[in-house]
mmCIF file of C-alpha atoms and ligand atoms in Angstrom:
data_model
loop_
_atom_site.group_PDB
_atom_site.id
_atom_site.type_symbol
_atom_site.label_atom_id
_atom_site.label_comp_id
_atom_site.label_asym_id
_atom_site.label_seq_id
_atom_site.Cartn_x
_atom_site.Cartn_y
_atom_site.Cartn_z
ATOM 1 C CA UNK A 342 -5.474 -3.751 -22.549
ATOM 2 C CA UNK A 343 -8.139 -1.502 -21.082
ATOM 3 C CA UNK A 344 -10.575 -3.107 -18.944
ATOM 4 C CA UNK A 345 -13.638 -4.526 -20.159
ATOM 5 C CA UNK A 346 -15.859 -6.487 -17.585
ATOM 6 C CA UNK A 347 -14.011 -7.393 -14.542
ATOM 7 C CA UNK A 348 -10.298 -6.363 -14.643
ATOM 8 C CA UNK A 349 -7.661 -8.903 -13.844
ATOM 9 C CA UNK A 350 -5.612 -6.182 -11.953
ATOM 10 C CA UNK A 351 -6.379 -3.047 -9.996
ATOM 11 C CA UNK A 352 -3.578 -0.854 -9.017
ATOM 12 C CA UNK A 353 -4.402 1.650 -6.184
ATOM 13 C CA UNK A 354 -2.153 4.593 -5.838
ATOM 14 C CA UNK A 355 -2.773 6.920 -3.028
ATOM 15 C CA UNK A 356 -1.673 10.474 -3.718
ATOM 16 C CA UNK A 357 -1.265 13.569 -1.798
ATOM 17 C CA UNK A 358 0.609 16.397 -3.525
ATOM 18 C CA UNK A 359 2.246 14.086 -5.847
ATOM 19 C CA UNK A 360 2.352 16.329 -8.890
ATOM 20 C CA UNK A 361 6.225 15.889 -9.057
ATOM 21 C CA UNK A 362 6.553 12.337 -8.429
ATOM 22 C CA UNK A 363 3.432 10.507 -9.684
ATOM 23 C CA UNK A 364 3.461 11.169 -13.408
ATOM 24 C CA UNK A 365 6.658 9.140 -14.186
ATOM 25 C CA UNK A 366 5.325 6.269 -11.953
ATOM 26 C CA UNK A 367 1.883 6.442 -13.681
ATOM 27 C CA UNK A 368 3.713 6.131 -17.180
ATOM 28 C CA UNK A 369 5.708 3.073 -15.809
ATOM 29 C CA UNK A 370 2.476 1.374 -14.444
ATOM 30 C CA UNK A 371 0.549 1.867 -17.496
ATOM 31 C CA UNK A 372 3.372 0.837 -19.885
ATOM 32 C CA UNK A 373 3.907 -2.364 -17.764
ATOM 33 C CA UNK A 374 0.269 -3.390 -18.139
ATOM 34 C CA UNK A 375 0.053 -2.428 -21.729
ATOM 35 C CA UNK A 376 2.592 -5.097 -22.207
ATOM 36 C CA UNK A 377 0.860 -7.718 -20.510
ATOM 37 C CA UNK A 378 -2.157 -9.807 -21.906
ATOM 38 C CA UNK A 379 -4.346 -8.950 -18.778
ATOM 39 C CA UNK A 380 -6.816 -6.393 -18.337
ATOM 40 C CA UNK A 381 -6.171 -3.733 -15.752
ATOM 41 C CA UNK A 382 -7.361 -0.554 -14.029
ATOM 42 C CA UNK A 383 -5.425 2.112 -12.343
ATOM 43 C CA UNK A 384 -7.164 4.014 -9.449
ATOM 44 C CA UNK A 385 -5.362 7.116 -8.301
ATOM 45 C CA UNK A 386 -6.914 8.534 -5.240
ATOM 46 C CA UNK A 387 -6.093 12.096 -4.814
ATOM 47 C CA UNK A 388 -6.342 12.836 -1.213
ATOM 48 C CA UNK A 389 -7.192 16.475 -1.404
ATOM 49 C CA UNK A 390 -3.991 17.563 -3.161
ATOM 50 C CA UNK A 391 -3.409 21.354 -3.819
ATOM 51 C CA UNK A 392 -0.642 20.901 -6.204
ATOM 52 C CA UNK A 393 -2.318 19.886 -9.389
ATOM 53 C CA UNK A 394 -1.911 16.188 -8.973
ATOM 54 C CA UNK A 395 -5.402 15.451 -10.437
ATOM 55 C CA UNK A 396 -4.569 17.322 -13.703
ATOM 56 C CA UNK A 397 -1.698 14.906 -14.392
ATOM 57 C CA UNK A 398 -3.871 11.998 -13.672
ATOM 58 C CA UNK A 399 -6.573 13.313 -16.145
ATOM 59 C CA UNK A 400 -3.798 13.720 -18.613
ATOM 60 C CA UNK A 401 -2.941 10.093 -18.386
ATOM 61 C CA UNK A 402 -6.607 9.001 -18.486
ATOM 62 C CA UNK A 403 -6.916 10.868 -21.656
ATOM 63 C CA UNK A 404 -4.363 8.546 -23.310
ATOM 64 C CA UNK A 405 -5.240 5.306 -21.331
ATOM 65 C CA UNK A 406 -8.874 5.014 -20.102
ATOM 66 C CA UNK A 407 -7.931 2.304 -17.707
ATOM 67 C CA UNK A 408 -6.498 5.027 -15.454
ATOM 68 C CA UNK A 409 -9.179 6.743 -13.305
ATOM 69 C CA UNK A 410 -9.164 9.578 -10.782
ATOM 70 C CA UNK A 411 -10.859 9.429 -7.537
ATOM 71 C CA UNK A 412 -10.634 12.824 -6.023
ATOM 72 C CA UNK A 413 -11.259 13.516 -2.164
ATOM 73 C CA UNK A 414 -12.102 17.097 -1.518
ATOM 74 C CA UNK A 415 -10.040 17.369 1.643
ATOM 75 C CA UNK A 416 -6.854 15.524 2.870
ATOM 76 C CA UNK A 417 -7.838 12.492 4.981
ATOM 77 C CA UNK A 418 -4.806 10.217 5.207
ATOM 78 C CA UNK A 419 -3.022 7.361 3.385
ATOM 79 C CA UNK A 420 -5.304 4.748 5.095
ATOM 80 C CA UNK A 421 -8.449 6.604 4.135
ATOM 81 C CA UNK A 422 -7.298 7.022 0.533
ATOM 82 C CA UNK A 423 -6.250 3.444 0.045
ATOM 83 C CA UNK A 424 -9.340 2.053 1.597
ATOM 84 C CA UNK A 425 -11.337 4.171 -0.720
ATOM 85 C CA UNK A 426 -9.491 2.791 -3.669
ATOM 86 C CA UNK A 427 -9.644 -0.695 -2.583
ATOM 87 C CA UNK A 428 -13.334 -0.781 -2.016
ATOM 88 C CA UNK A 429 -13.968 1.001 -5.337
ATOM 89 C CA UNK A 430 -11.612 -1.290 -7.362
ATOM 90 C CA UNK A 431 -13.008 -4.308 -9.303
ATOM 91 C CA UNK A 432 -9.905 -6.324 -10.068
ATOM 92 C CA UNK A 433 -9.351 -9.981 -9.153
ATOM 93 C CA UNK A 434 -5.963 -8.962 -7.748
ATOM 94 C CA UNK A 435 -5.667 -5.636 -6.158
ATOM 95 C CA UNK A 436 -2.305 -3.906 -5.490
ATOM 96 C CA UNK A 437 -1.651 -0.842 -3.538
ATOM 97 C CA UNK A 438 1.421 0.997 -4.582
ATOM 98 C CA UNK A 439 3.117 4.272 -3.373
ATOM 99 C CA UNK A 440 2.937 7.120 -5.904
ATOM 100 C CA UNK A 441 6.723 7.796 -5.926
ATOM 101 C CA UNK A 442 7.584 4.491 -7.618
ATOM 102 C CA UNK A 443 10.047 3.376 -4.760
ATOM 103 C CA UNK A 444 9.256 -0.139 -5.753
ATOM 104 C CA UNK A 445 9.213 -0.799 -9.482
ATOM 105 C CA UNK A 446 6.075 -1.979 -10.925
ATOM 106 C CA UNK A 447 7.769 -5.145 -12.310
ATOM 107 C CA UNK A 448 8.172 -6.243 -8.682
ATOM 108 C CA UNK A 449 4.423 -7.155 -9.004
ATOM 109 C CA UNK A 450 5.535 -10.549 -10.480
ATOM 110 C CA UNK A 451 7.093 -11.573 -7.207
ATOM 111 C CA UNK A 452 3.900 -10.791 -5.218
ATOM 112 C CA UNK A 453 1.778 -12.514 -7.846
ATOM 113 C CA UNK A 454 3.923 -15.616 -7.528
ATOM 114 C CA UNK A 455 3.097 -15.609 -3.780
ATOM 115 C CA UNK A 456 -0.505 -15.446 -4.422
ATOM 116 C CA UNK A 457 -0.259 -18.133 -6.936
ATOM 117 C CA UNK A 458 1.399 -20.284 -4.268
ATOM 118 C CA UNK A 459 -1.502 -19.928 -2.037
ATOM 119 C CA UNK A 460 -1.226 -16.513 -0.255
ATOM 120 C CA UNK A 461 -4.140 -14.251 0.362
ATOM 121 C CA UNK A 462 -1.986 -11.293 0.799
ATOM 122 C CA UNK A 463 1.436 -10.717 -0.504
ATOM 123 C CA UNK A 464 3.513 -8.149 1.442
ATOM 124 C CA UNK A 465 6.325 -6.485 -0.291
ATOM 125 C CA UNK A 466 9.311 -6.147 2.173
ATOM 126 C CA UNK A 467 12.284 -4.102 2.461
ATOM 127 C CA UNK A 468 13.479 -6.074 5.511
ATOM 128 C CA UNK A 469 13.631 -9.704 4.232
ATOM 129 C CA UNK A 470 17.220 -10.563 2.870
ATOM 130 C CA UNK A 471 17.393 -11.826 -0.514
ATOM 131 C CA UNK A 472 20.387 -11.803 -2.814
ATOM 132 C CA UNK A 473 18.138 -10.947 -5.844
ATOM 133 C CA UNK A 474 17.081 -7.602 -4.687
ATOM 134 C CA UNK A 475 18.711 -4.219 -3.721
ATOM 135 C CA UNK A 476 17.596 -1.569 -1.420
ATOM 136 C CA UNK A 477 18.659 2.146 -1.407
ATOM 137 C CA UNK A 478 17.459 3.520 2.071
ATOM 138 C CA UNK A 479 18.465 6.479 3.793
ATOM 139 C CA UNK A 480 20.254 5.645 7.259
ATOM 140 C CA UNK A 481 17.900 7.394 9.434
ATOM 141 C CA UNK A 482 14.821 5.889 7.841
ATOM 142 C CA UNK A 483 16.422 2.481 7.987
ATOM 143 C CA UNK A 484 17.151 2.910 11.890
ATOM 144 C CA UNK A 485 13.599 4.287 12.492
ATOM 145 C CA UNK A 486 12.042 1.652 10.498
ATOM 146 C CA UNK A 487 14.001 -0.935 12.475
ATOM 147 C CA UNK A 488 12.536 0.550 15.745
ATOM 148 C CA UNK A 489 9.129 0.642 14.402
ATOM 149 C CA UNK A 490 9.052 -2.946 13.177
ATOM 150 C CA UNK A 491 10.472 -3.992 16.479
ATOM 151 C CA UNK A 492 7.447 -2.320 18.235
ATOM 152 C CA UNK A 493 5.138 -3.737 15.902
ATOM 153 C CA UNK A 494 6.537 -7.263 16.562
ATOM 154 C CA UNK A 495 5.842 -6.622 20.216
ATOM 155 C CA UNK A 496 2.453 -5.140 19.500
ATOM 156 C CA UNK A 497 0.955 -8.351 17.908
ATOM 157 C CA UNK A 498 2.514 -8.986 14.639
ATOM 158 C CA UNK A 499 5.570 -11.235 15.308
ATOM 159 C CA UNK A 500 5.741 -12.743 11.963
ATOM 160 C CA UNK A 501 5.907 -9.652 9.678
ATOM 161 C CA UNK A 502 9.497 -8.038 9.257
ATOM 162 C CA UNK A 503 8.370 -4.849 7.435
ATOM 163 C CA UNK A 504 4.667 -3.844 7.730
ATOM 164 C CA UNK A 505 5.187 -0.455 6.117
ATOM 165 C CA UNK A 506 6.272 -1.227 2.503
ATOM 166 C CA UNK A 507 3.752 0.660 0.169
ATOM 167 C CA UNK A 508 3.482 -2.233 -2.141
ATOM 168 C CA UNK A 509 0.884 -4.883 -1.121
ATOM 169 C CA UNK A 510 -1.141 -7.340 -3.237
ATOM 170 C CA UNK A 511 -4.573 -8.744 -2.137
ATOM 171 C CA UNK A 512 -6.904 -11.254 -3.575
ATOM 172 C CA UNK A 513 -10.197 -9.347 -4.431
ATOM 173 C CA UNK A 514 -12.388 -11.099 -1.741
ATOM 174 C CA UNK A 515 -9.618 -10.451 0.927
ATOM 175 C CA UNK A 516 -9.213 -6.821 0.199
ATOM 176 C CA UNK A 517 -12.992 -6.405 0.240
ATOM 177 C CA UNK A 518 -13.344 -7.921 3.843
ATOM 178 C CA UNK A 519 -10.206 -6.299 5.250
ATOM 179 C CA UNK A 520 -10.720 -2.810 3.814
ATOM 180 C CA UNK A 521 -14.447 -2.965 4.867
ATOM 181 C CA UNK A 522 -13.107 -3.668 8.423
ATOM 182 C CA UNK A 523 -10.244 -1.155 8.371
ATOM 183 C CA UNK A 524 -10.647 1.995 10.581
ATOM 184 C CA UNK A 525 -7.287 3.600 10.699
ATOM 185 C CA UNK A 526 -7.131 6.412 8.253
ATOM 186 C CA UNK A 527 -3.456 7.444 8.870
ATOM 187 C CA UNK A 528 -0.072 6.031 8.161
ATOM 188 C CA UNK A 529 -0.684 3.257 10.737
ATOM 189 C CA UNK A 530 -3.289 1.596 8.598
ATOM 190 C CA UNK A 531 -0.979 -1.249 7.368
ATOM 191 C CA UNK A 532 -0.537 -2.543 10.849
ATOM 192 C CA UNK A 533 -4.337 -2.743 11.462
ATOM 193 C CA UNK A 534 -4.764 -4.307 8.219
ATOM 194 C CA UNK A 535 -2.333 -6.991 9.042
ATOM 195 C CA UNK A 536 -3.824 -7.447 12.422
ATOM 196 C CA UNK A 537 -7.251 -7.933 11.033
ATOM 197 C CA UNK A 538 -5.791 -10.421 8.382
ATOM 198 C CA UNK A 539 -3.984 -12.409 11.261
ATOM 199 C CA UNK A 540 -7.236 -12.428 13.277
ATOM 200 C CA UNK A 541 -9.249 -13.814 10.292
ATOM 201 C CA UNK A 542 -6.564 -16.502 9.532
ATOM 202 C CA UNK A 543 -5.652 -15.291 5.998
ATOM 203 C CA UNK A 544 -2.344 -16.290 4.624
ATOM 204 C CA UNK A 545 0.149 -13.471 4.583
ATOM 205 C CA UNK A 546 3.422 -14.065 2.588
ATOM 206 C CA UNK A 547 6.118 -11.495 2.978
ATOM 207 C CA UNK A 548 8.080 -11.138 -0.203
ATOM 208 C CA UNK A 549 11.513 -9.311 -0.723
ATOM 209 C CA UNK A 550 11.139 -6.613 -3.208
ATOM 210 C CA UNK A 551 13.573 -4.039 -4.904
ATOM 211 C CA UNK A 552 13.197 -0.595 -3.295
ATOM 212 C CA UNK A 553 14.766 2.699 -3.719
ATOM 213 C CA UNK A 554 14.041 5.632 -1.379
ATOM 214 C CA UNK A 555 12.697 8.607 -3.523
ATOM 215 C CA UNK A 556 13.263 12.295 -2.776
ATOM 216 C CA UNK A 557 10.159 14.298 -1.554
ATOM 217 C CA UNK A 558 8.998 11.919 1.313
ATOM 218 C CA UNK A 559 6.020 13.296 3.109
ATOM 219 C CA UNK A 560 6.616 11.081 6.115
ATOM 220 C CA UNK A 561 8.475 12.713 9.032
ATOM 221 C CA UNK A 562 9.504 10.248 11.559
ATOM 222 C CA UNK A 563 9.287 12.456 14.626
ATOM 223 C CA UNK A 564 5.999 13.985 13.618
ATOM 224 C CA UNK A 565 4.304 10.975 12.034
ATOM 225 C CA UNK A 566 5.992 8.123 14.184
ATOM 226 C CA UNK A 567 4.175 8.925 17.454
ATOM 227 C CA UNK A 568 0.781 9.354 15.504
ATOM 228 C CA UNK A 569 1.413 5.839 14.036
ATOM 229 C CA UNK A 570 2.125 4.198 17.318
ATOM 230 C CA UNK A 571 -1.218 5.774 18.712
ATOM 231 C CA UNK A 572 -3.152 4.453 15.627
ATOM 232 C CA UNK A 573 -1.741 0.957 16.286
ATOM 233 C CA UNK A 574 -2.652 1.010 20.089
ATOM 234 C CA UNK A 575 -6.198 2.221 19.207
ATOM 235 C CA UNK A 576 -6.629 -0.505 16.539
ATOM 236 C CA UNK A 577 -5.399 -3.288 19.093
ATOM 237 C CA UNK A 578 -7.921 -1.883 21.694
ATOM 238 C CA UNK A 579 -10.720 -2.025 19.082
ATOM 239 C CA UNK A 580 -9.798 -5.535 17.999
ATOM 240 C CA UNK A 581 -9.800 -6.597 21.670
ATOM 241 C CA UNK A 582 -13.336 -5.418 22.141
ATOM 242 C CA UNK A 583 -14.663 -7.193 18.798
ATOM 243 C CA UNK A 584 -15.866 -10.632 19.063
ATOM 244 C CA UNK A 585 -13.442 -12.812 17.209
ATOM 245 C CA UNK A 586 -13.971 -13.081 13.371
ATOM 246 C CA UNK A 587 -14.366 -16.119 11.219
ATOM 247 C CA UNK A 588 -13.208 -15.849 7.566
HETATM 248 N N1 LIG B 1264 -3.813 9.565 0.754
HETATM 249 C C1 LIG B 1264 -2.704 10.142 1.187
HETATM 250 N N2 LIG B 1264 -1.586 9.579 0.791
HETATM 251 C C2 LIG B 1264 -0.499 10.146 1.400
HETATM 252 C C3 LIG B 1264 -0.553 11.055 2.297
HETATM 253 N N3 LIG B 1264 0.649 11.405 2.520
HETATM 254 C C4 LIG B 1264 1.511 10.753 1.836
HETATM 255 N N4 LIG B 1264 0.640 9.875 1.102
HETATM 256 C C5 LIG B 1264 1.008 8.929 0.106
HETATM 257 O O1 LIG B 1264 1.688 7.692 0.591
HETATM 258 C C6 LIG B 1264 2.699 7.338 -0.164
HETATM 259 C C7 LIG B 1264 4.115 7.246 0.438
HETATM 260 O O2 LIG B 1264 4.322 8.552 0.802
HETATM 261 P P1 LIG B 1264 5.887 8.971 1.047
HETATM 262 O O3 LIG B 1264 5.950 10.399 1.266
HETATM 263 O O4 LIG B 1264 6.654 8.315 -0.209
HETATM 264 O O5 LIG B 1264 6.407 8.019 2.263
HETATM 265 P P2 LIG B 1264 7.664 7.285 2.422
HETATM 266 O O6 LIG B 1264 8.112 6.390 1.230
HETATM 267 O O7 LIG B 1264 7.388 6.539 3.721
HETATM 268 O O8 LIG B 1264 8.798 8.436 2.691
HETATM 269 C C8 LIG B 1264 2.628 8.135 -1.467
HETATM 270 O O9 LIG B 1264 1.869 7.478 -2.520
HETATM 271 C C9 LIG B 1264 2.108 9.453 -1.043
HETATM 272 O O10 LIG B 1264 1.309 10.131 -1.923
HETATM 273 C C10 LIG B 1264 -1.735 11.682 2.858
HETATM 274 O O11 LIG B 1264 -1.926 12.512 3.592
HETATM 275 N N5 LIG B 1264 -2.844 11.013 2.253
HETATM 276 MG MG1 LIG B 1265 8.229 7.021 -0.564
#
């Protein structure tokens, strides 16, 4: 159902040179919501792509007006793009989802259940064990992810096993507050977001999701990992300087 008035759902998809991976996922997302009795919008934030990503989004929009394209002239980073999408979104529940479809859109049901049970934010997780899910992860990404998660636990988020999964659901008011405060524009943004959430006392529930590594990743552990750690340290310094927040 296309959106009229306030949509029930917003799906925010950050996309940087995703002409190959995005179209199939966009089709999957649209088909999923067309089968539900809830209004929705899909915001694709094209972060300065040079490969024709936007053309695919406009094609999808021609068939489904609930799909919209938010085009940034130059590449800023995933955090910048997700923030722009979340702040432009109107849905009561707002999902960020990676363009490659590593997490099937049907996994939304698991996150929604957590929100209905009282969470402010439901965080998809590749680390939580659950017999009802499967993961296909390349070994070097699994190992680097474990090191990263270990560091993040030491850097102030002891209770989140996987901060980096690109599948997170927010209640609208919570998204507006947190993305309004978020400053990290790169891949380290998820950690700042969760640090801000912790500080505000929001309820964060981690939810095991199905996940399959997709070829064509743009994240390079040795190049992006150190940047991400620096972004997290900078976020911690900013938070330490800020007077404590009340929600
Ligand atoms: N906005 C934005 N998104 C990016 C950038 N690089 C990657 N992404 C998006 O971040 C998501 C995850 O990227 P991906 O390469 O699959 O990372 P991986 O799953 O960690 O290997 C996808 O939706 C990408 O399009 C970037 O520079 N800017
Ligand atoms: Mg991916």
